[in-house]
Amino acid sequence: MFDLIVRGGTLPDGRVADIGIVGDRITAIGSLDTAESGHVIDAFGDLVSPPFVDPHFHMDATLSFGSPRINASGTLLEGIGLWGELKQVMTQDDIKVRALTYCDWAASMGLLAIRSHVDTCDDRLLGVEALLEVKEQVKEYIDLQLVAFPQDGFYRDPTARENTIRALDMGVDVVGGIPHFERTMADGAMSVKELCEIAAARGLQVDMHCDESDDPHSRHIETLAYETQRLGLHGRVTGSHLTSMHSMDNYYVSKLLPLMVESEINVIPNPLINIVIQGRHDTFPKRRGLTRVKEMLAMGINVGWGQDCVLDPWYSLGTADMLDVAFMGLHVAQMTSPEDMQTCFNMVTVNNAKTMGLTDYGLHVGAKASLVVLDASNPIEALRLRPARLWVVANGRVISQSPRADATLSLPKRPISTHRRHHPEAI
Ligand code: FE2
């Protein structure tokens, strides 16, 4: 007997199967008797995927666009300055309302695991307190993991070091950093060393904004890989952005990539943000600003797309849809073969789940009963359409439903049509 069966859907690997759920767990996958279920979702012809996962976000800043003003230059540095202005005037309630609104958007898009950085360069730690409360409030449907992020520099900001440690004491999950924003390369490298030591001593993961720069000499990823190995943090450390790698010397990268493989570093490019923020000082040719995604994947490095920003000082758009993120990544990284497009879908699901260390994630017996049914036939069509999330199930409960978004066409000399989906047999 099941509480819920999701019937006849197509899984991301192409299998067609029923998924049986009891309580908050998947208990069977295969051909199931729907008479034995209290509730049935009819997913015939639709893609059934494990939930989307965003391993890089800023929930304390989201939905603040325009407050107190707009980022006129569009640069990372003006964005950081603008965020500093906003921090002076925002309240804890304001952060909570914006974060919870964003979580509503995420739930409706099947985005059920989010790693959010939270700024620790604020002696009041308003964002930390607010997001710890939000984490508790949404825990029945969103896995929210928080990163202590010294936005203004672990050493460069006079109280960031103390406040970052306070945030970890308060229950923040992951150690963050921003070595390329410290005053010198040497300070940046030292911050990587100390922050990794803090994580090792506390048994925590590390996720650093690392080398978010067009400067090919920004090489903090090398130190991050070295410290990961020295401290035995293999697989528990993530380098976010790594944009400077797009312009590094190829010979240097030929040594760097194997170091990253040895340390089992996870990598999170953020294509929506990287394509609009990087290359701002370039004339032409103008760099794309994305790290070496295909080359890392080919080496076996775990790479997943992150969203980073929605309607905040750095980015004036965004939807909480990880398919938008993967769609942009696919274009900027030129991952256009069928295999590469399938990989782009996996990057916003299983690869990101691995980065976040989600152990009971996926569509298999024993996994958490969280999934999303999409109005698409397969992962590539999902990327093409970024379609409606027909049903979103979190821990065995339906938490969101959306209608199919078809247009109804009544055109001269054409049959009435209601599909954007590609059905070759109907042509
Ligand atoms: Fe970020």
Coordinates of C-alpha atoms and ligand atoms in Angstrom, one line a residue:
M1 CA 0.0 0.0 0.0
F2 CA 1.3 3.4 -1.0
D3 CA 0.4 6.9 0.1
L4 CA 1.1 8.2 -3.4
I5 CA 2.1 6.8 -6.7
V6 CA 3.5 9.0 -9.5
R7 CA 2.4 6.9 -12.5
G8 CA 4.1 6.4 -15.8
G9 CA 6.5 9.2 -15.9
T10 CA 9.8 9.3 -17.8
L11 CA 12.8 9.5 -15.6
P12 CA 15.9 11.6 -16.6
D13 CA 17.8 8.4 -17.7
G14 CA 14.9 7.5 -20.1
R15 CA 13.3 4.8 -18.1
V16 CA 9.5 4.8 -17.8
A17 CA 8.4 3.8 -14.3
D18 CA 5.9 4.3 -11.5
I19 CA 7.2 5.7 -8.3
G20 CA 5.6 4.5 -5.0
I21 CA 5.8 6.6 -1.9
V22 CA 5.1 5.8 1.7
G23 CA 5.4 8.6 4.2
D24 CA 8.4 10.7 3.2
R25 CA 10.3 7.9 1.4
I26 CA 10.3 6.4 -2.1
T27 CA 9.6 2.7 -1.4
A28 CA 9.2 1.2 -4.9
I29 CA 10.0 2.0 -8.5
G30 CA 8.7 -0.1 -11.3
S31 CA 5.3 -1.3 -12.5
L32 CA 3.0 -0.7 -9.5
D33 CA -0.7 -1.4 -8.9
T34 CA -2.4 2.0 -8.5
A35 CA -5.3 0.4 -6.8
E36 CA -2.9 0.1 -3.8
S37 CA -2.4 3.8 -3.5
G38 CA -4.3 6.5 -1.7
H39 CA -3.4 9.2 -4.3
V40 CA -2.2 8.9 -7.9
I41 CA -0.4 11.5 -10.0
D42 CA -0.8 10.7 -13.7
A43 CA 2.6 11.6 -15.2
F44 CA 2.3 9.6 -18.5
G45 CA 4.5 11.3 -21.1
D46 CA 5.9 13.8 -18.6
L47 CA 9.5 14.0 -17.2
V48 CA 9.8 13.1 -13.6
S49 CA 13.0 14.4 -12.0
P50 CA 14.5 14.6 -8.6
P51 CA 14.2 18.2 -7.4
F52 CA 16.4 20.9 -8.7
V53 CA 19.3 21.9 -6.5
D54 CA 21.0 25.4 -6.3
P55 CA 24.3 25.2 -4.5
H56 CA 25.1 28.9 -4.8
F57 CA 22.7 31.7 -3.8
H58 CA 22.5 34.8 -1.7
M59 CA 19.1 34.7 0.1
D60 CA 19.9 37.7 2.3
A61 CA 20.2 39.9 -0.8
T62 CA 17.5 38.5 -3.0
L63 CA 14.5 40.5 -4.1
S64 CA 16.1 43.7 -3.0
F65 CA 16.6 45.1 -6.5
G66 CA 16.4 48.9 -6.7
S67 CA 16.9 49.4 -2.9
P68 CA 18.4 51.8 -2.2
R69 CA 19.4 52.3 -5.9
I70 CA 20.3 50.4 -9.0
N71 CA 23.8 49.1 -9.9
A72 CA 24.6 51.6 -12.7
S73 CA 27.9 50.1 -13.9
G74 CA 26.8 46.5 -13.6
T75 CA 30.2 45.5 -12.1
L76 CA 30.9 43.2 -9.2
L77 CA 32.6 46.0 -7.3
E78 CA 29.7 48.4 -7.6
G79 CA 27.4 45.6 -6.6
I80 CA 29.4 45.0 -3.4
G81 CA 29.4 48.7 -2.6
L82 CA 25.6 48.9 -3.2
W83 CA 25.0 45.9 -0.9
G84 CA 27.1 47.7 1.7
E85 CA 24.6 50.6 1.5
L86 CA 21.6 48.3 1.7
K87 CA 23.0 46.5 4.8
Q88 CA 22.9 49.9 6.7
V89 CA 19.1 50.2 6.2
M90 CA 17.6 46.7 6.0
T91 CA 15.9 45.0 8.9
Q92 CA 15.8 41.4 10.1
D93 CA 12.1 41.3 9.2
D94 CA 12.8 42.6 5.7
I95 CA 15.4 39.9 5.1
K96 CA 13.0 37.2 6.3
V97 CA 10.1 38.4 4.1
R98 CA 12.2 38.5 1.0
A99 CA 13.8 35.1 1.7
L100 CA 10.5 33.5 2.4
T101 CA 9.0 34.9 -0.8
Y102 CA 12.0 33.6 -2.7
C103 CA 11.5 30.1 -1.1
D104 CA 7.9 30.2 -2.3
W105 CA 9.1 30.8 -5.8
A106 CA 11.7 28.1 -5.4
A107 CA 9.1 25.6 -4.2
S108 CA 6.9 26.3 -7.2
M109 CA 9.8 25.6 -9.5
G110 CA 10.7 22.3 -7.9
L111 CA 13.9 23.8 -6.4
L112 CA 14.0 22.1 -3.1
A113 CA 17.6 22.3 -2.0
I114 CA 19.5 25.6 -1.8
R115 CA 22.9 26.5 -0.4
S116 CA 22.8 30.2 0.4
H117 CA 25.7 32.4 1.4
V118 CA 24.9 34.8 4.3
D119 CA 27.0 37.9 4.8
T120 CA 28.9 37.9 8.1
C121 CA 30.4 41.4 7.7
D122 CA 27.8 42.9 10.0
D123 CA 28.4 43.1 13.7
R124 CA 24.6 42.6 14.3
L125 CA 24.6 39.4 12.1
L126 CA 21.0 40.3 11.1
G127 CA 21.2 38.2 8.0
V128 CA 22.5 35.2 9.9
E129 CA 19.7 35.3 12.5
A130 CA 17.1 35.9 9.8
L131 CA 18.2 33.0 7.5
L132 CA 18.6 30.6 10.4
E133 CA 14.9 31.3 11.2
V134 CA 13.9 30.9 7.5
K135 CA 15.9 27.6 7.4
E136 CA 13.8 26.3 10.3
Q137 CA 10.6 27.6 8.8
V138 CA 11.0 25.9 5.4
K139 CA 12.7 22.7 6.5
E140 CA 9.7 20.5 5.6
Y141 CA 10.0 21.3 1.9
I142 CA 13.4 23.0 1.3
D143 CA 16.9 21.9 2.4
L144 CA 18.5 25.2 3.1
Q145 CA 22.2 25.1 3.8
L146 CA 23.9 28.3 4.9
V147 CA 27.5 29.5 4.2
A148 CA 29.2 32.0 6.5
F149 CA 30.4 34.5 3.9
P150 CA 32.7 37.4 4.8
Q151 CA 31.6 39.5 1.8
D152 CA 33.9 42.4 2.6
G153 CA 36.9 40.2 3.1
F154 CA 37.9 37.9 6.0
Y155 CA 40.9 40.1 6.8
R156 CA 39.9 43.3 4.9
D157 CA 36.9 43.9 7.0
P158 CA 38.0 44.7 10.6
T159 CA 35.4 42.4 12.4
A160 CA 34.7 39.8 9.7
R161 CA 36.9 37.1 11.2
E162 CA 35.3 37.3 14.6
N163 CA 31.8 37.6 13.1
T164 CA 32.3 34.6 10.7
I165 CA 33.3 32.5 13.7
R166 CA 30.3 33.7 15.6
A167 CA 28.0 32.8 12.7
L168 CA 29.4 29.2 12.7
D169 CA 28.9 29.0 16.5
M170 CA 25.2 30.0 15.8
G171 CA 24.7 27.1 13.5
V172 CA 25.7 28.2 10.0
D173 CA 26.6 25.0 8.1
V174 CA 29.5 25.8 5.7
V175 CA 32.7 28.0 5.8
G176 CA 32.9 30.6 3.1
G177 CA 35.5 33.1 1.9
I178 CA 36.4 35.6 -0.8
P179 CA 40.2 35.5 -1.3
H180 CA 40.3 37.6 -4.4
F181 CA 38.7 40.5 -2.5
E182 CA 41.4 40.6 0.3
R183 CA 43.9 43.4 0.0
T184 CA 46.7 41.3 -1.5
M185 CA 47.2 38.0 -3.2
A186 CA 49.2 36.9 -0.1
D187 CA 46.3 37.9 2.2
G188 CA 43.9 36.0 -0.1
A189 CA 46.0 32.8 0.1
M190 CA 46.3 33.2 3.9
S191 CA 42.5 33.6 4.2
V192 CA 42.0 30.3 2.3
K193 CA 44.4 28.6 4.6
E194 CA 42.8 29.8 7.8
L195 CA 39.2 29.3 6.7
C196 CA 40.0 25.7 5.6
E197 CA 41.6 25.1 9.0
I198 CA 38.5 26.4 10.7
A199 CA 36.4 24.0 8.7
A200 CA 38.6 21.1 9.3
A201 CA 38.6 21.7 13.1
R202 CA 34.8 21.9 13.1
G203 CA 34.1 19.1 10.6
L204 CA 32.4 21.5 8.2
Q205 CA 32.4 21.9 4.4
V206 CA 34.0 24.8 2.7
D207 CA 32.5 26.8 -0.2
M208 CA 34.5 29.9 -1.3
H209 CA 33.8 32.6 -3.8
C210 CA 37.1 32.0 -5.5
D211 CA 38.9 34.0 -8.3
E212 CA 35.7 35.7 -9.3
S213 CA 37.8 37.9 -11.5
D214 CA 39.1 38.4 -15.1
D215 CA 42.6 38.5 -13.7
P216 CA 44.5 35.3 -14.9
H217 CA 46.9 35.8 -12.0
S218 CA 44.1 35.3 -9.5
R219 CA 45.1 31.7 -8.6
H220 CA 43.5 31.1 -5.2
I221 CA 42.0 27.9 -6.5
E222 CA 45.5 26.4 -6.4
T223 CA 45.8 27.3 -2.7
L224 CA 42.2 25.9 -2.1
A225 CA 43.1 22.6 -3.7
Y226 CA 46.4 22.4 -1.8
E227 CA 44.8 23.2 1.6
T228 CA 42.0 20.7 0.9
Q229 CA 44.6 18.0 0.4
R230 CA 46.8 19.1 3.4
L231 CA 43.8 19.0 5.8
G232 CA 42.2 15.8 4.4
L233 CA 39.0 17.7 3.3
H234 CA 38.7 15.7 0.0
G235 CA 35.2 16.1 -1.5
R236 CA 34.1 18.6 1.1
V237 CA 35.4 21.7 -0.5
T238 CA 33.9 23.8 -3.3
G239 CA 35.3 26.5 -5.5
S240 CA 32.5 28.9 -6.6
H241 CA 32.9 31.0 -9.8
L242 CA 36.6 30.3 -10.7
T243 CA 36.1 32.8 -13.5
S244 CA 39.8 33.8 -13.7
M245 CA 40.5 30.3 -15.1
H246 CA 39.0 31.4 -18.4
S247 CA 42.0 33.6 -19.0
M248 CA 44.8 31.6 -17.3
D249 CA 47.8 30.3 -19.2
N250 CA 47.0 26.9 -20.7
Y251 CA 50.2 25.3 -19.5
Y252 CA 49.5 26.5 -15.9
V253 CA 45.9 25.1 -16.2
S254 CA 47.3 21.7 -17.4
K255 CA 49.0 21.4 -13.9
L256 CA 46.1 23.0 -12.0
L257 CA 43.3 20.7 -13.2
P258 CA 45.0 17.5 -11.9
L259 CA 45.5 19.2 -8.5
M260 CA 41.8 19.9 -8.4
V261 CA 41.0 16.2 -9.3
E262 CA 43.3 15.0 -6.5
S263 CA 41.5 17.1 -3.9
E264 CA 38.1 16.2 -5.2
I265 CA 37.1 19.9 -5.3
N266 CA 33.5 20.6 -6.4
V267 CA 33.0 23.5 -8.8
I268 CA 30.1 25.9 -9.2
P269 CA 30.1 28.3 -12.2
N270 CA 27.2 30.8 -12.0
P271 CA 26.6 31.4 -15.7
L272 CA 23.8 34.1 -15.5
I273 CA 26.0 36.2 -13.3
N274 CA 29.4 35.4 -14.9
I275 CA 28.2 36.3 -18.4
V276 CA 26.9 39.7 -17.2
I277 CA 29.6 40.7 -14.6
Q278 CA 32.8 39.5 -16.1
G279 CA 34.6 41.1 -19.0
R280 CA 33.3 44.6 -18.0
H281 CA 36.8 46.1 -18.5
D282 CA 37.2 44.4 -21.9
T283 CA 36.7 46.1 -25.3
F284 CA 36.9 43.6 -28.1
P285 CA 37.5 40.7 -28.2
K286 CA 35.3 40.5 -25.1
R287 CA 35.7 37.5 -22.8
R288 CA 32.7 35.3 -21.9
G289 CA 33.6 35.1 -18.2
L290 CA 32.9 31.5 -17.6
T291 CA 35.3 29.0 -16.2
R292 CA 36.5 25.9 -18.1
V293 CA 33.4 23.8 -17.5
K294 CA 33.8 21.1 -20.2
E295 CA 37.4 20.6 -19.5
M296 CA 36.8 20.1 -15.8
L297 CA 33.9 17.7 -16.5
A298 CA 36.2 15.7 -18.9
M299 CA 38.7 15.4 -16.0
G300 CA 35.9 13.9 -13.8
I301 CA 35.6 17.0 -11.6
N302 CA 32.1 17.5 -10.1
V303 CA 30.7 20.7 -11.7
G304 CA 27.2 22.0 -11.3
W305 CA 25.5 25.3 -12.3
G306 CA 24.6 27.8 -9.6
Q307 CA 22.2 30.7 -9.7
D308 CA 23.9 33.1 -7.4
C309 CA 21.5 36.1 -7.6
V310 CA 17.9 37.0 -8.3
L311 CA 16.8 40.6 -8.3
D312 CA 19.6 42.0 -6.1
P313 CA 22.5 44.4 -6.3
W314 CA 24.4 42.2 -8.8
Y315 CA 21.6 40.9 -11.1
S316 CA 18.3 42.6 -12.1
L317 CA 16.5 39.5 -13.4
G318 CA 16.0 35.9 -12.2
T319 CA 13.2 33.4 -11.6
A320 CA 14.3 30.7 -9.2
D321 CA 14.3 28.3 -12.2
M322 CA 17.4 26.2 -12.3
L323 CA 16.5 25.4 -15.9
D324 CA 17.1 29.1 -16.8
V325 CA 20.5 28.8 -15.2
A326 CA 21.4 25.6 -17.1
F327 CA 20.1 27.1 -20.3
M328 CA 22.4 30.0 -20.0
G329 CA 25.3 27.7 -19.0
L330 CA 24.7 25.5 -22.0
H331 CA 25.0 28.4 -24.3
V332 CA 28.0 30.1 -22.7
A333 CA 29.9 26.9 -22.4
Q334 CA 28.8 25.7 -25.8
M335 CA 27.5 22.4 -24.4
T336 CA 25.3 21.7 -27.4
S337 CA 25.7 18.0 -28.1
P338 CA 22.9 15.7 -26.9
E339 CA 25.3 14.3 -24.3
D340 CA 26.4 17.7 -23.1
M341 CA 22.8 19.0 -22.8
Q342 CA 21.9 15.9 -20.8
T343 CA 24.9 16.8 -18.6
C344 CA 23.6 20.3 -18.2
F345 CA 20.4 18.9 -16.7
N346 CA 22.3 16.6 -14.4
M347 CA 24.4 19.6 -13.3
V348 CA 21.4 21.3 -11.7
T349 CA 20.2 18.0 -10.2
V350 CA 22.5 15.2 -9.2
N351 CA 25.9 17.1 -9.5
N352 CA 24.6 19.9 -7.3
A353 CA 23.2 17.4 -4.8
K354 CA 26.7 15.9 -4.6
T355 CA 28.2 19.3 -3.9
M356 CA 25.8 20.0 -1.1
G357 CA 26.3 16.5 0.3
L358 CA 22.7 15.5 0.1
T359 CA 22.8 11.8 0.9
D360 CA 19.2 10.7 0.5
Y361 CA 18.6 12.6 -2.8
G362 CA 17.5 11.0 -6.1
L363 CA 14.9 8.7 -7.6
H364 CA 15.7 5.3 -6.0
V365 CA 14.2 3.2 -3.2
G366 CA 15.0 4.6 0.1
A367 CA 15.5 8.2 -1.1
K368 CA 13.6 11.1 0.2
A369 CA 10.3 11.3 -1.6
S370 CA 10.9 14.6 -3.3
L371 CA 10.4 15.1 -7.0
V372 CA 9.1 17.3 -9.7
V373 CA 6.9 16.4 -12.7
L374 CA 7.6 18.7 -15.7
D375 CA 5.6 19.4 -18.8
A376 CA 8.4 18.0 -21.0
S377 CA 9.3 14.6 -22.5
N378 CA 12.9 14.5 -21.5
P379 CA 15.7 16.6 -20.0
I380 CA 16.7 18.2 -23.3
E381 CA 13.1 19.3 -24.0
A382 CA 13.0 20.6 -20.4
L383 CA 16.0 22.8 -21.1
R384 CA 14.5 24.0 -24.4
L385 CA 11.1 24.9 -22.9
R386 CA 11.8 25.6 -19.2
P387 CA 8.2 24.3 -18.9
A388 CA 5.6 24.3 -16.2
R389 CA 6.3 22.2 -13.0
L390 CA 3.0 20.3 -13.1
W391 CA 3.5 18.8 -9.6
V392 CA 6.1 19.3 -7.0
V393 CA 6.4 16.7 -4.3
A394 CA 8.4 17.4 -1.1
N395 CA 8.9 14.7 1.5
G396 CA 5.9 12.8 0.2
R397 CA 3.5 15.8 0.0
V398 CA 2.3 17.7 -3.0
I399 CA 3.4 21.2 -2.3
S400 CA 2.8 22.9 -5.7
Q401 CA 0.8 22.4 -8.9
S402 CA 0.9 24.4 -12.1
P403 CA -1.2 24.2 -15.3
R404 CA 0.4 23.3 -18.6
A405 CA 1.4 26.5 -20.4
D406 CA 0.1 25.8 -23.9
A407 CA -1.2 28.3 -26.3
T408 CA -4.3 27.4 -28.2
L409 CA -3.8 28.2 -31.9
S410 CA -6.6 28.8 -34.3
L411 CA -4.9 29.6 -37.5
P412 CA -6.1 29.7 -41.1
K413 CA -5.4 26.4 -43.0
R414 CA -3.9 24.8 -39.9
P415 CA -5.4 22.3 -37.5
I416 CA -6.1 23.6 -34.0
S417 CA -2.9 23.0 -32.0
T418 CA -2.2 23.3 -28.3
H419 CA 1.4 22.0 -28.0
R420 CA 4.8 23.6 -27.7
R421 CA 6.2 20.1 -27.0
H422 CA 7.8 18.3 -29.9
H423 CA 5.9 15.3 -31.0
P424 CA 7.4 14.1 -34.3
E425 CA 4.5 11.7 -34.9
A426 CA 2.1 14.6 -34.9
I427 CA 3.8 16.5 -37.7
Ligands
FE2_1 FE 27.9 34.5 -5.0

